[in-house]
mmCIF file of C-alpha atoms in Angstrom:
data_model
loop_
_atom_site.group_PDB
_atom_site.id
_atom_site.type_symbol
_atom_site.label_atom_id
_atom_site.label_comp_id
_atom_site.label_asym_id
_atom_site.label_seq_id
_atom_site.Cartn_x
_atom_site.Cartn_y
_atom_site.Cartn_z
ATOM 1 C CA LYS A 9 0.000 0.000 0.000
ATOM 2 C CA LYS A 10 2.947 2.347 0.488
ATOM 3 C CA ASP A 11 4.393 1.828 -3.009
ATOM 4 C CA SER A 12 3.048 4.613 -5.234
ATOM 5 C CA PHE A 13 3.963 2.731 -8.409
ATOM 6 C CA ILE A 14 2.022 -0.387 -7.390
ATOM 7 C CA GLN A 15 -0.954 1.783 -6.483
ATOM 8 C CA SER A 16 -0.534 3.599 -9.821
ATOM 9 C CA TRP A 17 -0.568 0.308 -11.713
ATOM 10 C CA ILE A 18 -3.720 -0.823 -9.887
ATOM 11 C CA ALA A 19 -5.460 2.472 -10.726
ATOM 12 C CA TYR A 20 -4.302 2.141 -14.341
ATOM 13 C CA GLN A 21 -5.753 -1.374 -14.585
ATOM 14 C CA ARG A 22 -9.051 -0.051 -13.241
ATOM 15 C CA GLY A 23 -9.148 2.690 -15.904
ATOM 16 C CA LYS A 24 -8.499 5.487 -13.412
ATOM 17 C CA TYR A 25 -5.889 7.146 -15.609
ATOM 18 C CA THR A 26 -5.703 10.526 -13.882
ATOM 19 C CA ILE A 27 -5.167 8.956 -10.451
ATOM 20 C CA SER A 28 -2.688 6.476 -11.918
ATOM 21 C CA ALA A 29 -0.508 9.235 -13.421
ATOM 22 C CA PHE A 30 -0.749 11.302 -10.229
ATOM 23 C CA LEU A 31 0.403 8.373 -8.066
ATOM 24 C CA ALA A 32 3.244 7.518 -10.448
ATOM 25 C CA ARG A 33 4.393 11.157 -10.543
ATOM 26 C CA LYS A 34 4.320 11.192 -6.727
ATOM 27 C CA GLY A 35 6.400 8.009 -6.660
ATOM 28 C CA MET A 36 8.925 9.441 -9.130
ATOM 29 C CA GLU A 37 9.243 12.636 -7.061
ATOM 30 C CA GLU A 38 10.202 10.501 -4.051
ATOM 31 C CA ILE A 39 13.154 8.951 -5.919
ATOM 32 C CA ASN A 40 16.346 10.970 -5.459
ATOM 33 C CA ASP A 41 18.331 9.389 -8.308
ATOM 34 C CA LYS A 42 15.874 9.210 -11.189
ATOM 35 C CA PRO A 43 16.063 6.088 -13.364
ATOM 36 C CA ASP A 44 16.792 6.426 -17.073
ATOM 37 C CA PHE A 45 13.841 6.589 -19.446
ATOM 38 C CA SER A 46 13.958 2.864 -20.238
ATOM 39 C CA ASP A 47 12.612 2.206 -16.715
ATOM 40 C CA LEU A 48 8.953 1.201 -17.147
ATOM 41 C CA ARG A 49 7.834 3.340 -14.210
ATOM 42 C CA TRP A 50 8.171 6.361 -16.521
ATOM 43 C CA ARG A 51 5.348 4.902 -18.631
ATOM 44 C CA LEU A 52 3.057 5.217 -15.628
ATOM 45 C CA VAL A 53 4.095 8.850 -15.132
ATOM 46 C CA TYR A 54 3.756 9.624 -18.865
ATOM 47 C CA PRO A 55 1.218 7.158 -20.264
ATOM 48 C CA LEU A 56 -0.115 7.167 -23.816
ATOM 49 C CA HIS A 57 -3.846 6.936 -23.159
ATOM 50 C CA TYR A 58 -6.159 7.339 -26.139
ATOM 51 C CA TYR A 59 -3.183 7.073 -28.506
ATOM 52 C CA ASP A 60 -5.115 4.743 -30.810
ATOM 53 C CA ILE A 61 -7.692 7.503 -31.292
ATOM 54 C CA VAL A 62 -5.011 10.188 -31.681
ATOM 55 C CA GLU A 63 -3.280 8.148 -34.368
ATOM 56 C CA LYS A 64 -6.585 7.638 -36.197
ATOM 57 C CA VAL A 65 -7.697 11.321 -36.204
ATOM 58 C CA LYS A 66 -4.355 13.173 -36.183
ATOM 59 C CA ASN A 67 -4.801 14.861 -39.600
ATOM 60 C CA ASN A 68 -1.385 16.290 -40.492
ATOM 61 C CA ASN A 69 -0.479 16.797 -36.830
ATOM 62 C CA ASN A 70 2.319 15.168 -34.879
ATOM 63 C CA PRO A 71 0.465 12.587 -32.749
ATOM 64 C CA ILE A 72 2.891 12.994 -29.845
ATOM 65 C CA ILE A 73 2.171 16.744 -29.702
ATOM 66 C CA LEU A 74 -1.555 15.955 -29.585
ATOM 67 C CA GLU A 75 -0.966 13.368 -26.854
ATOM 68 C CA SER A 76 1.098 15.945 -24.922
ATOM 69 C CA ILE A 77 -1.736 18.469 -25.186
ATOM 70 C CA ILE A 78 -4.230 15.897 -23.902
ATOM 71 C CA LYS A 79 -1.963 15.014 -20.965
ATOM 72 C CA GLU A 80 -1.446 18.629 -19.938
ATOM 73 C CA GLU A 81 -4.986 19.837 -20.668
ATOM 74 C CA SER A 82 -7.039 17.118 -18.984
ATOM 75 C CA HIS A 83 -4.626 14.560 -17.504
ATOM 76 C CA PHE A 84 -6.636 11.968 -19.451
ATOM 77 C CA ASN A 85 -9.886 12.796 -17.657
ATOM 78 C CA LYS A 86 -12.520 12.776 -20.412
ATOM 79 C CA TYR A 87 -14.896 14.699 -18.120
ATOM 80 C CA ALA A 88 -12.389 17.439 -17.281
ATOM 81 C CA GLY A 89 -13.663 20.998 -17.222
ATOM 82 C CA SER A 90 -12.074 24.380 -16.663
ATOM 83 C CA GLY A 91 -13.205 27.644 -15.133
ATOM 84 C CA ALA A 92 -13.227 29.108 -18.648
ATOM 85 C CA GLY A 93 -15.765 26.482 -19.742
ATOM 86 C CA ALA A 94 -13.395 24.207 -21.681
ATOM 87 C CA ARG A 95 -14.447 20.564 -21.673
ATOM 88 C CA GLY A 96 -13.173 17.074 -22.423
ATOM 89 C CA LEU A 97 -9.781 15.549 -23.099
ATOM 90 C CA MET A 98 -8.518 18.392 -25.291
ATOM 91 C CA GLN A 99 -10.292 21.082 -23.259
ATOM 92 C CA LEU A 100 -12.216 22.748 -26.056
ATOM 93 C CA VAL A 101 -14.562 25.606 -25.251
ATOM 94 C CA PRO A 102 -18.100 24.722 -26.318
ATOM 95 C CA SER A 103 -18.293 27.441 -29.005
ATOM 96 C CA THR A 104 -15.114 26.175 -30.724
ATOM 97 C CA PHE A 105 -16.253 22.571 -30.360
ATOM 98 C CA GLU A 106 -19.673 23.376 -31.822
ATOM 99 C CA GLU A 107 -18.137 25.293 -34.735
ATOM 100 C CA ILE A 108 -15.908 22.318 -35.604
ATOM 101 C CA THR A 109 -18.608 19.681 -35.163
ATOM 102 C CA ASN A 110 -21.009 21.665 -37.367
ATOM 103 C CA ARG A 111 -18.393 22.336 -40.055
ATOM 104 C CA TYR A 112 -17.287 18.696 -40.284
ATOM 105 C CA SER A 113 -20.622 17.020 -39.417
ATOM 106 C CA LEU A 114 -19.312 15.392 -36.255
ATOM 107 C CA ARG A 115 -21.527 14.145 -33.460
ATOM 108 C CA ASN A 116 -22.027 16.866 -30.858
ATOM 109 C CA ASP A 117 -20.684 14.984 -27.804
ATOM 110 C CA ILE A 118 -17.886 16.994 -26.202
ATOM 111 C CA TYR A 119 -17.173 14.241 -23.651
ATOM 112 C CA SER A 120 -16.745 11.470 -26.209
ATOM 113 C CA PRO A 121 -12.995 10.775 -26.360
ATOM 114 C CA GLU A 122 -13.038 10.122 -30.104
ATOM 115 C CA ILE A 123 -15.132 13.187 -30.992
ATOM 116 C CA ASN A 124 -13.260 15.489 -28.597
ATOM 117 C CA ILE A 125 -9.841 14.383 -29.855
ATOM 118 C CA GLN A 126 -10.957 14.590 -33.482
ATOM 119 C CA ALA A 127 -12.322 18.113 -32.979
ATOM 120 C CA GLY A 128 -9.196 19.117 -31.038
ATOM 121 C CA SER A 129 -6.994 17.720 -33.786
ATOM 122 C CA MET A 130 -8.941 19.640 -36.434
ATOM 123 C CA TYR A 131 -8.673 22.817 -34.390
ATOM 124 C CA TYR A 132 -4.935 22.300 -33.844
ATOM 125 C CA ASP A 133 -4.493 21.609 -37.577
ATOM 126 C CA SER A 134 -6.160 24.939 -38.383
ATOM 127 C CA LEU A 135 -3.804 26.730 -35.972
ATOM 128 C CA MET A 136 -0.825 25.025 -37.614
ATOM 129 C CA LYS A 137 -1.904 26.137 -41.095
ATOM 130 C CA ILE A 138 -2.419 29.746 -40.037
ATOM 131 C CA LEU A 139 0.847 29.871 -38.057
ATOM 132 C CA GLY A 140 3.196 28.510 -40.724
ATOM 133 C CA ASN A 141 3.115 24.860 -39.579
ATOM 134 C CA LYS A 142 5.105 25.669 -36.436
ATOM 135 C CA ASP A 143 4.165 23.559 -33.418
ATOM 136 C CA LEU A 144 5.664 26.146 -31.053
ATOM 137 C CA PHE A 145 3.230 28.792 -32.263
ATOM 138 C CA ALA A 146 0.263 26.415 -32.525
ATOM 139 C CA VAL A 147 0.764 25.145 -28.960
ATOM 140 C CA SER A 148 0.992 28.766 -27.802
ATOM 141 C CA ALA A 149 -2.219 29.661 -29.669
ATOM 142 C CA TYR A 150 -4.018 26.583 -28.330
ATOM 143 C CA ASN A 151 -3.755 28.193 -24.897
ATOM 144 C CA GLY A 152 -3.250 31.915 -25.480
ATOM 145 C CA GLY A 153 -5.390 32.471 -28.560
ATOM 146 C CA MET A 154 -4.631 33.067 -32.220
ATOM 147 C CA GLY A 155 -4.715 36.869 -32.029
ATOM 148 C CA ALA A 156 -2.252 37.035 -29.157
ATOM 149 C CA VAL A 157 0.209 34.641 -30.778
ATOM 150 C CA THR A 158 0.032 36.416 -34.143
ATOM 151 C CA SER A 159 0.915 39.632 -32.326
ATOM 152 C CA TRP A 160 3.768 38.016 -30.383
ATOM 153 C CA VAL A 161 5.283 36.448 -33.494
ATOM 154 C CA SER A 162 5.415 39.865 -35.166
ATOM 155 C CA LYS A 163 6.800 41.725 -32.125
ATOM 156 C CA ILE A 164 9.067 39.329 -30.196
ATOM 157 C CA ILE A 165 12.690 39.205 -31.260
ATOM 158 C CA TYR A 166 14.095 35.719 -30.773
ATOM 159 C CA ASN A 167 16.764 33.383 -32.136
ATOM 160 C CA ASP A 168 15.289 30.070 -31.006
ATOM 161 C CA ALA A 169 12.241 28.474 -29.417
ATOM 162 C CA ASP A 170 13.480 28.976 -25.850
ATOM 163 C CA GLU A 171 13.910 32.719 -26.380
ATOM 164 C CA PHE A 172 10.419 32.956 -27.845
ATOM 165 C CA VAL A 173 8.840 31.038 -24.941
ATOM 166 C CA GLU A 174 10.630 33.106 -22.305
ATOM 167 C CA GLN A 175 9.198 36.282 -23.842
ATOM 168 C CA ILE A 176 5.562 35.143 -23.975
ATOM 169 C CA PRO A 177 3.801 37.883 -21.988
ATOM 170 C CA TYR A 178 0.993 35.688 -20.613
ATOM 171 C CA PRO A 179 2.395 33.705 -17.633
ATOM 172 C CA GLU A 180 -0.271 30.994 -17.978
ATOM 173 C CA THR A 181 0.535 30.489 -21.666
ATOM 174 C CA LYS A 182 4.293 30.542 -21.045
ATOM 175 C CA ASN A 183 3.933 27.803 -18.398
ATOM 176 C CA TYR A 184 1.524 25.845 -20.586
ATOM 177 C CA VAL A 185 3.905 25.848 -23.558
ATOM 178 C CA LYS A 186 6.772 24.742 -21.314
ATOM 179 C CA LYS A 187 4.687 21.867 -19.900
ATOM 180 C CA VAL A 188 3.461 20.647 -23.292
ATOM 181 C CA LEU A 189 6.941 20.798 -24.845
ATOM 182 C CA ARG A 190 8.515 19.092 -21.805
ATOM 183 C CA THR A 191 5.923 16.318 -22.031
ATOM 184 C CA TYR A 192 6.603 16.012 -25.768
ATOM 185 C CA TRP A 193 10.355 15.689 -25.063
ATOM 186 C CA VAL A 194 9.795 13.101 -22.306
ATOM 187 C CA TYR A 195 7.427 11.072 -24.496
ATOM 188 C CA GLY A 196 10.129 11.032 -27.174
ATOM 189 C CA ASN A 197 12.643 9.666 -24.686
ATOM 190 C CA ILE A 198 10.333 7.063 -23.160
ATOM 191 C CA TYR A 199 8.699 5.703 -26.285
#
């Protein structure tokens, strides 16, 4: 009962993905000398839930970026909600979700993992197209909004992605971009 990783695995087997990842992260925080990424405990901290759906509906998007967004937006809780009204795995606001579902004739079920991920992927794909197919800008816009990111891209002077991120004026968006990109990097090392 005291082993967070065993408890994480039990929660995972029961389909309690958010609790499973939380327990595994807690267990990893308690380890002073972190294991390398081949250690299977990392897969409990950074699981690939819903990846089969992501792969199926990814459009032209990098599926690991989409998976990273899902992890950081909802922590794999398909019923997640935010104070701003965002809902589901990819935390879409109802107006954006409705616009996408109407445009592409999708079922209007924001809590359905497949529909939510498909709508989120379509939305992300539209951000990518508008922002020059740059994941850095699309991830920023996913949180901070298209108008804000378009303004930042034209005003911020930067030589690389890190410089751009450090100059994002919205603290919430800056932290969000860092979390999504860190998760993307960790996923790449684990899987």
